[in-house]
PDB file of C-alpha atoms in Angstrom:
ATOM      1  CA  MET A  17     108.334 141.672 100.696  1.00 47.00           C
ATOM      2  CA  LEU A  18     104.706 141.016  99.863  1.00 46.00           C
ATOM      3  CA  SER A  19     102.082 143.485 100.862  1.00 48.00           C
ATOM      4  CA  ARG A  20      99.356 142.377 103.216  1.00 50.00           C
ATOM      5  CA  ARG A  21      96.763 143.078 100.501  1.00 51.00           C
ATOM      6  CA  THR A  22      98.517 140.840  98.000  1.00 46.00           C
ATOM      7  CA  ILE A  23      98.744 138.010 100.492  1.00 47.00           C
ATOM      8  CA  LEU A  24      95.112 138.409 101.525  1.00 45.00           C
ATOM      9  CA  GLY A  25      93.996 138.705  97.897  1.00 48.00           C
ATOM     10  CA  SER A  26      95.839 135.576  96.849  1.00 49.00           C
ATOM     11  CA  LEU A  27      94.529 133.732  99.867  1.00 46.00           C
ATOM     12  CA  ALA A  28      91.038 134.925  99.037  1.00 49.00           C
ATOM     13  CA  VAL A  29      90.839 133.235  95.624  1.00 51.00           C
ATOM     14  CA  LEU A  30      92.061 129.963  97.011  1.00 53.00           C
ATOM     15  CA  GLY A  31      90.251 130.440 100.293  1.00 51.00           C
ATOM     16  CA  VAL A  32      86.869 131.429  98.847  1.00 47.00           C
ATOM     17  CA  GLY A  33      87.018 128.574  96.407  1.00 52.00           C
ATOM     18  CA  LEU A  34      88.122 126.042  98.946  1.00 48.00           C
ATOM     19  CA  ALA A  35      85.753 127.323 101.626  1.00 47.00           C
ATOM     20  CA  THR A  36      82.909 126.812  99.189  1.00 46.00           C
ATOM     21  CA  THR A  37      84.174 123.321  98.575  1.00 46.00           C
ATOM     22  CA  VAL A  38      84.527 122.682 102.308  1.00 46.00           C
ATOM     23  CA  ALA A  39      80.886 123.609 102.741  1.00 45.00           C
ATOM     24  CA  ALA A  40      79.855 121.229  99.986  1.00 45.00           C
ATOM     25  CA  PHE A  41      81.971 118.402 101.352  1.00 46.00           C
ATOM     26  CA  ALA A  42      81.005 118.988 104.962  1.00 47.00           C
ATOM     27  CA  HIS A  43      77.287 119.291 104.454  1.00 46.00           C
ATOM     28  CA  GLY A  44      76.770 116.789 101.690  1.00 47.00           C
ATOM     29  CA  GLY A  45      73.587 117.496  99.803  1.00 48.00           C
ATOM     30  CA  GLY A  46      73.746 114.671  97.336  1.00 54.00           C
ATOM     31  CA  HIS A  47      76.265 112.495  95.596  1.00 63.00           C
ATOM     32  CA  GLY A  48      77.061 115.055  92.912  1.00 74.00           C
ATOM     33  CA  ARG A  49      77.423 118.124  95.087  1.00 78.00           C
ATOM     34  CA  PRO A  50      81.132 117.776  95.968  1.00 79.00           C
ATOM     35  CA  ALA A  51      81.978 117.179  92.299  1.00 84.00           C
ATOM     36  CA  MET A  52      79.894 120.183  91.289  1.00 88.00           C
ATOM     37  CA  MET A  53      81.626 122.347  93.885  1.00 85.00           C
ATOM     38  CA  LYS A  54      85.041 121.178  92.668  1.00 88.00           C
ATOM     39  CA  ARG A  55      84.083 122.226  89.145  1.00 90.00           C
ATOM     40  CA  MET A  56      82.859 125.611  90.381  1.00 90.00           C
ATOM     41  CA  VAL A  57      86.011 126.218  92.415  1.00 89.00           C
ATOM     42  CA  SER A  58      88.199 125.129  89.517  1.00 90.00           C
ATOM     43  CA  ALA A  59      86.351 127.491  87.190  1.00 92.00           C
ATOM     44  CA  MET A  60      86.813 130.338  89.684  1.00 91.00           C
ATOM     45  CA  ILE A  61      90.527 129.594  89.927  1.00 93.00           C
ATOM     46  CA  ASP A  62      90.796 129.535  86.116  1.00 94.00           C
ATOM     47  CA  GLU A  63      89.022 132.888  85.884  1.00 93.00           C
ATOM     48  CA  ALA A  64      91.324 134.410  88.492  1.00 93.00           C
ATOM     49  CA  LEU A  65      94.409 133.070  86.702  1.00 95.00           C
ATOM     50  CA  ALA A  66      93.359 134.288  83.240  1.00 95.00           C
ATOM     51  CA  PRO A  67      94.502 137.916  83.658  1.00 95.00           C
ATOM     52  CA  ALA A  68      97.821 136.670  85.086  1.00 95.00           C
ATOM     53  CA  ASN A  69      98.694 134.888  81.817  1.00 95.00           C
ATOM     54  CA  VAL A  70     100.087 131.857  83.622  1.00 96.00           C
ATOM     55  CA  THR A  71     102.189 129.361  81.724  1.00 96.00           C
ATOM     56  CA  ALA A  72     101.173 125.758  81.216  1.00 96.00           C
ATOM     57  CA  ASP A  73     103.760 124.670  83.793  1.00 97.00           C
ATOM     58  CA  GLN A  74     102.472 127.186  86.345  1.00 96.00           C
ATOM     59  CA  ARG A  75      98.891 126.073  85.760  1.00 96.00           C
ATOM     60  CA  THR A  76      99.883 122.420  86.228  1.00 96.00           C
ATOM     61  CA  ARG A  77     101.628 123.212  89.514  1.00 96.00           C
ATOM     62  CA  ILE A  78      98.648 125.264  90.715  1.00 96.00           C
ATOM     63  CA  TYR A  79      96.252 122.468  89.811  1.00 95.00           C
ATOM     64  CA  THR A  80      98.439 119.986  91.706  1.00 95.00           C
ATOM     65  CA  ALA A  81      98.248 122.193  94.820  1.00 94.00           C
ATOM     66  CA  ARG A  82      94.474 122.562  94.353  1.00 93.00           C
ATOM     67  CA  ASP A  83      94.023 118.819  93.971  1.00 93.00           C
ATOM     68  CA  ARG A  84      95.956 118.093  97.174  1.00 92.00           C
ATOM     69  CA  ALA A  85      93.691 120.533  99.030  1.00 90.00           C
ATOM     70  CA  PHE A  86      90.632 118.860  97.496  1.00 89.00           C
ATOM     71  CA  ALA A  87      91.970 115.450  98.583  1.00 89.00           C
ATOM     72  CA  ALA A  88      92.313 116.654 102.185  1.00 87.00           C
ATOM     73  CA  LEU A  89      88.729 117.895 102.128  1.00 86.00           C
ATOM     74  CA  GLU A  90      87.502 114.632 100.620  1.00 85.00           C
ATOM     75  CA  ALA A  91      89.289 112.622 103.312  1.00 83.00           C
ATOM     76  CA  GLN A  92      87.442 114.607 105.969  1.00 82.00           C
ATOM     77  CA  ARG A  93      84.136 114.168 104.166  1.00 81.00           C
ATOM     78  CA  GLN A  94      84.586 110.401 104.066  1.00 79.00           C
ATOM     79  CA  THR A  95      84.581 110.195 107.860  1.00 79.00           C
ATOM     80  CA  ARG A  96      81.681 112.601 108.431  1.00 78.00           C
ATOM     81  CA  GLY A  97      79.064 109.884 108.988  1.00 78.00           C
ATOM     82  CA  THR A  98      81.184 108.070 111.547  1.00 85.00           C
ATOM     83  CA  HIS A  99      81.762 111.307 113.437  1.00 86.00           C
ATOM     84  CA  LEU A 100      78.058 112.044 113.539  1.00 89.00           C
ATOM     85  CA  GLN A 101      77.383 108.603 114.964  1.00 90.00           C
ATOM     86  CA  GLU A 102      80.076 109.128 117.614  1.00 91.00           C
ATOM     87  CA  ALA A 103      78.607 112.510 118.567  1.00 90.00           C
ATOM     88  CA  LEU A 104      75.104 111.074 118.810  1.00 92.00           C
ATOM     89  CA  ALA A 105      76.325 108.202 121.002  1.00 92.00           C
ATOM     90  CA  LEU A 106      77.976 110.719 123.339  1.00 91.00           C
ATOM     91  CA  PHE A 107      74.773 112.745 123.436  1.00 93.00           C
ATOM     92  CA  GLU A 108      72.480 109.763 124.058  1.00 93.00           C
ATOM     93  CA  ALA A 109      74.566 108.383 126.919  1.00 93.00           C
ATOM     94  CA  ASP A 110      72.991 108.541 130.374  1.00 94.00           C
ATOM     95  CA  VAL A 111      75.970 110.520 131.613  1.00 94.00           C
ATOM     96  CA  VAL A 112      78.245 112.736 129.538  1.00 92.00           C
ATOM     97  CA  ASP A 113      81.786 111.400 129.791  1.00 94.00           C
ATOM     98  CA  PRO A 114      84.037 114.504 129.752  1.00 94.00           C
ATOM     99  CA  GLY A 115      87.049 112.406 128.745  1.00 95.00           C
ATOM    100  CA  ARG A 116      85.293 110.934 125.706  1.00 94.00           C
ATOM    101  CA  VAL A 117      83.978 114.361 124.739  1.00 93.00           C
ATOM    102  CA  ALA A 118      87.470 115.855 125.053  1.00 95.00           C
ATOM    103  CA  THR A 119      88.935 113.061 122.926  1.00 94.00           C
ATOM    104  CA  PHE A 120      86.215 113.472 120.299  1.00 93.00           C
ATOM    105  CA  ARG A 121      86.803 117.219 120.194  1.00 93.00           C
ATOM    106  CA  ALA A 122      90.585 116.842 119.973  1.00 94.00           C
ATOM    107  CA  GLN A 123      90.195 114.436 117.051  1.00 92.00           C
ATOM    108  CA  ARG A 124      87.898 116.832 115.167  1.00 90.00           C
ATOM    109  CA  GLU A 125      90.222 119.770 115.878  1.00 93.00           C
ATOM    110  CA  ALA A 126      93.157 117.744 114.542  1.00 91.00           C
ATOM    111  CA  GLU A 127      91.197 117.010 111.355  1.00 89.00           C
ATOM    112  CA  HIS A 128      90.402 120.682 110.923  1.00 89.00           C
ATOM    113  CA  ARG A 129      94.065 121.556 111.448  1.00 91.00           C
ATOM    114  CA  ARG A 130      95.032 119.043 108.739  1.00 89.00           C
ATOM    115  CA  MET A 131      92.521 120.622 106.355  1.00 88.00           C
ATOM    116  CA  GLY A 132      93.784 124.091 107.259  1.00 90.00           C
ATOM    117  CA  ASP A 133      97.365 122.949 106.784  1.00 93.00           C
ATOM    118  CA  ALA A 134      96.512 121.546 103.340  1.00 92.00           C
ATOM    119  CA  ILE A 135      94.871 124.825 102.319  1.00 92.00           C
ATOM    120  CA  THR A 136      97.775 126.854 103.707  1.00 93.00           C
ATOM    121  CA  GLU A 137     100.229 124.635 101.840  1.00 94.00           C
ATOM    122  CA  ALA A 138      98.269 125.083  98.608  1.00 94.00           C
ATOM    123  CA  PHE A 139      98.161 128.848  99.152  1.00 93.00           C
ATOM    124  CA  THR A 140     101.926 128.952  99.688  1.00 95.00           C
ATOM    125  CA  GLU A 141     102.589 126.820  96.615  1.00 95.00           C
ATOM    126  CA  VAL A 142     100.376 129.018  94.428  1.00 95.00           C
ATOM    127  CA  HIS A 143     102.091 132.106  95.781  1.00 95.00           C
ATOM    128  CA  ASP A 144     105.526 130.667  95.022  1.00 96.00           C
ATOM    129  CA  VAL A 145     104.539 129.598  91.490  1.00 96.00           C
ATOM    130  CA  LEU A 146     103.358 133.062  90.456  1.00 96.00           C
ATOM    131  CA  THR A 147     105.511 136.113  89.810  1.00 97.00           C
ATOM    132  CA  PRO A 148     104.790 139.349  91.715  1.00 97.00           C
ATOM    133  CA  ALA A 149     103.039 140.786  88.640  1.00 97.00           C
ATOM    134  CA  GLN A 150     100.924 137.651  88.291  1.00 96.00           C
ATOM    135  CA  ARG A 151      99.994 137.713  91.977  1.00 96.00           C
ATOM    136  CA  LYS A 152      98.912 141.333  91.564  1.00 96.00           C
ATOM    137  CA  ALA A 153      96.787 140.412  88.533  1.00 96.00           C
ATOM    138  CA  VAL A 154      95.103 137.617  90.521  1.00 95.00           C
ATOM    139  CA  ALA A 155      94.595 139.889  93.535  1.00 93.00           C
ATOM    140  CA  ASP A 156      93.092 142.573  91.278  1.00 94.00           C
ATOM    141  CA  TRP A 157      90.713 140.003  89.784  1.00 94.00           C
ATOM    142  CA  ILE A 158      89.671 138.925  93.275  1.00 90.00           C
ATOM    143  CA  ARG A 159      89.052 142.521  94.346  1.00 90.00           C
ATOM    144  CA  ALA A 160      86.866 143.063  91.279  1.00 91.00           C
ATOM    145  CA  ASN A 161      85.005 139.745  91.446  1.00 88.00           C
ATOM    146  CA  ARG A 162      84.828 138.632  95.053  1.00 79.00           C
ATOM    147  CA  PRO A 163      81.402 137.578  96.243  1.00 70.00           C
ATOM    148  CA  GLY A 164      79.541 139.372  98.983  1.00 68.00           C
ATOM    149  CA  PRO A 165      79.433 143.022 100.019  1.00 68.00           C
ATOM    150  CA  ARG A 166      82.199 145.270  98.831  1.00 58.00           C
ATOM    151  CA  GLY A 167      83.785 148.163 100.581  1.00 51.00           C
TER     152      GLY A 167
END
């Protein structure tokens, strides 16, 4: 059975990388920003995998999982402008229609669930591709290199 730390550590490398990408996709910032964030996340994943000595086949499978997660994030980003326009129309209306607001919210929550599901699926696939020793090596790298305050 996996320890909670190993699971959280493995999730962290994928999660931190993908959360960074989510921020780039969600908030835009220029045409090149999502591509730049993908490169940064991919580099972070490569760094985390280096001490695990993954095989070429493992790396290919991990990249496939990563790319599916990126695709889910990109799909959400593509509809961002439409969603903003819908939200502004709801806000500008003379009377707030609770039904339309509830529908809008449910649709956004469903999108977020799909993104979360894609990230969870990628996390599970990466976990299953790596051996216990490799997962420990990745988790150790994350502990040593994670951004933000430590402790």
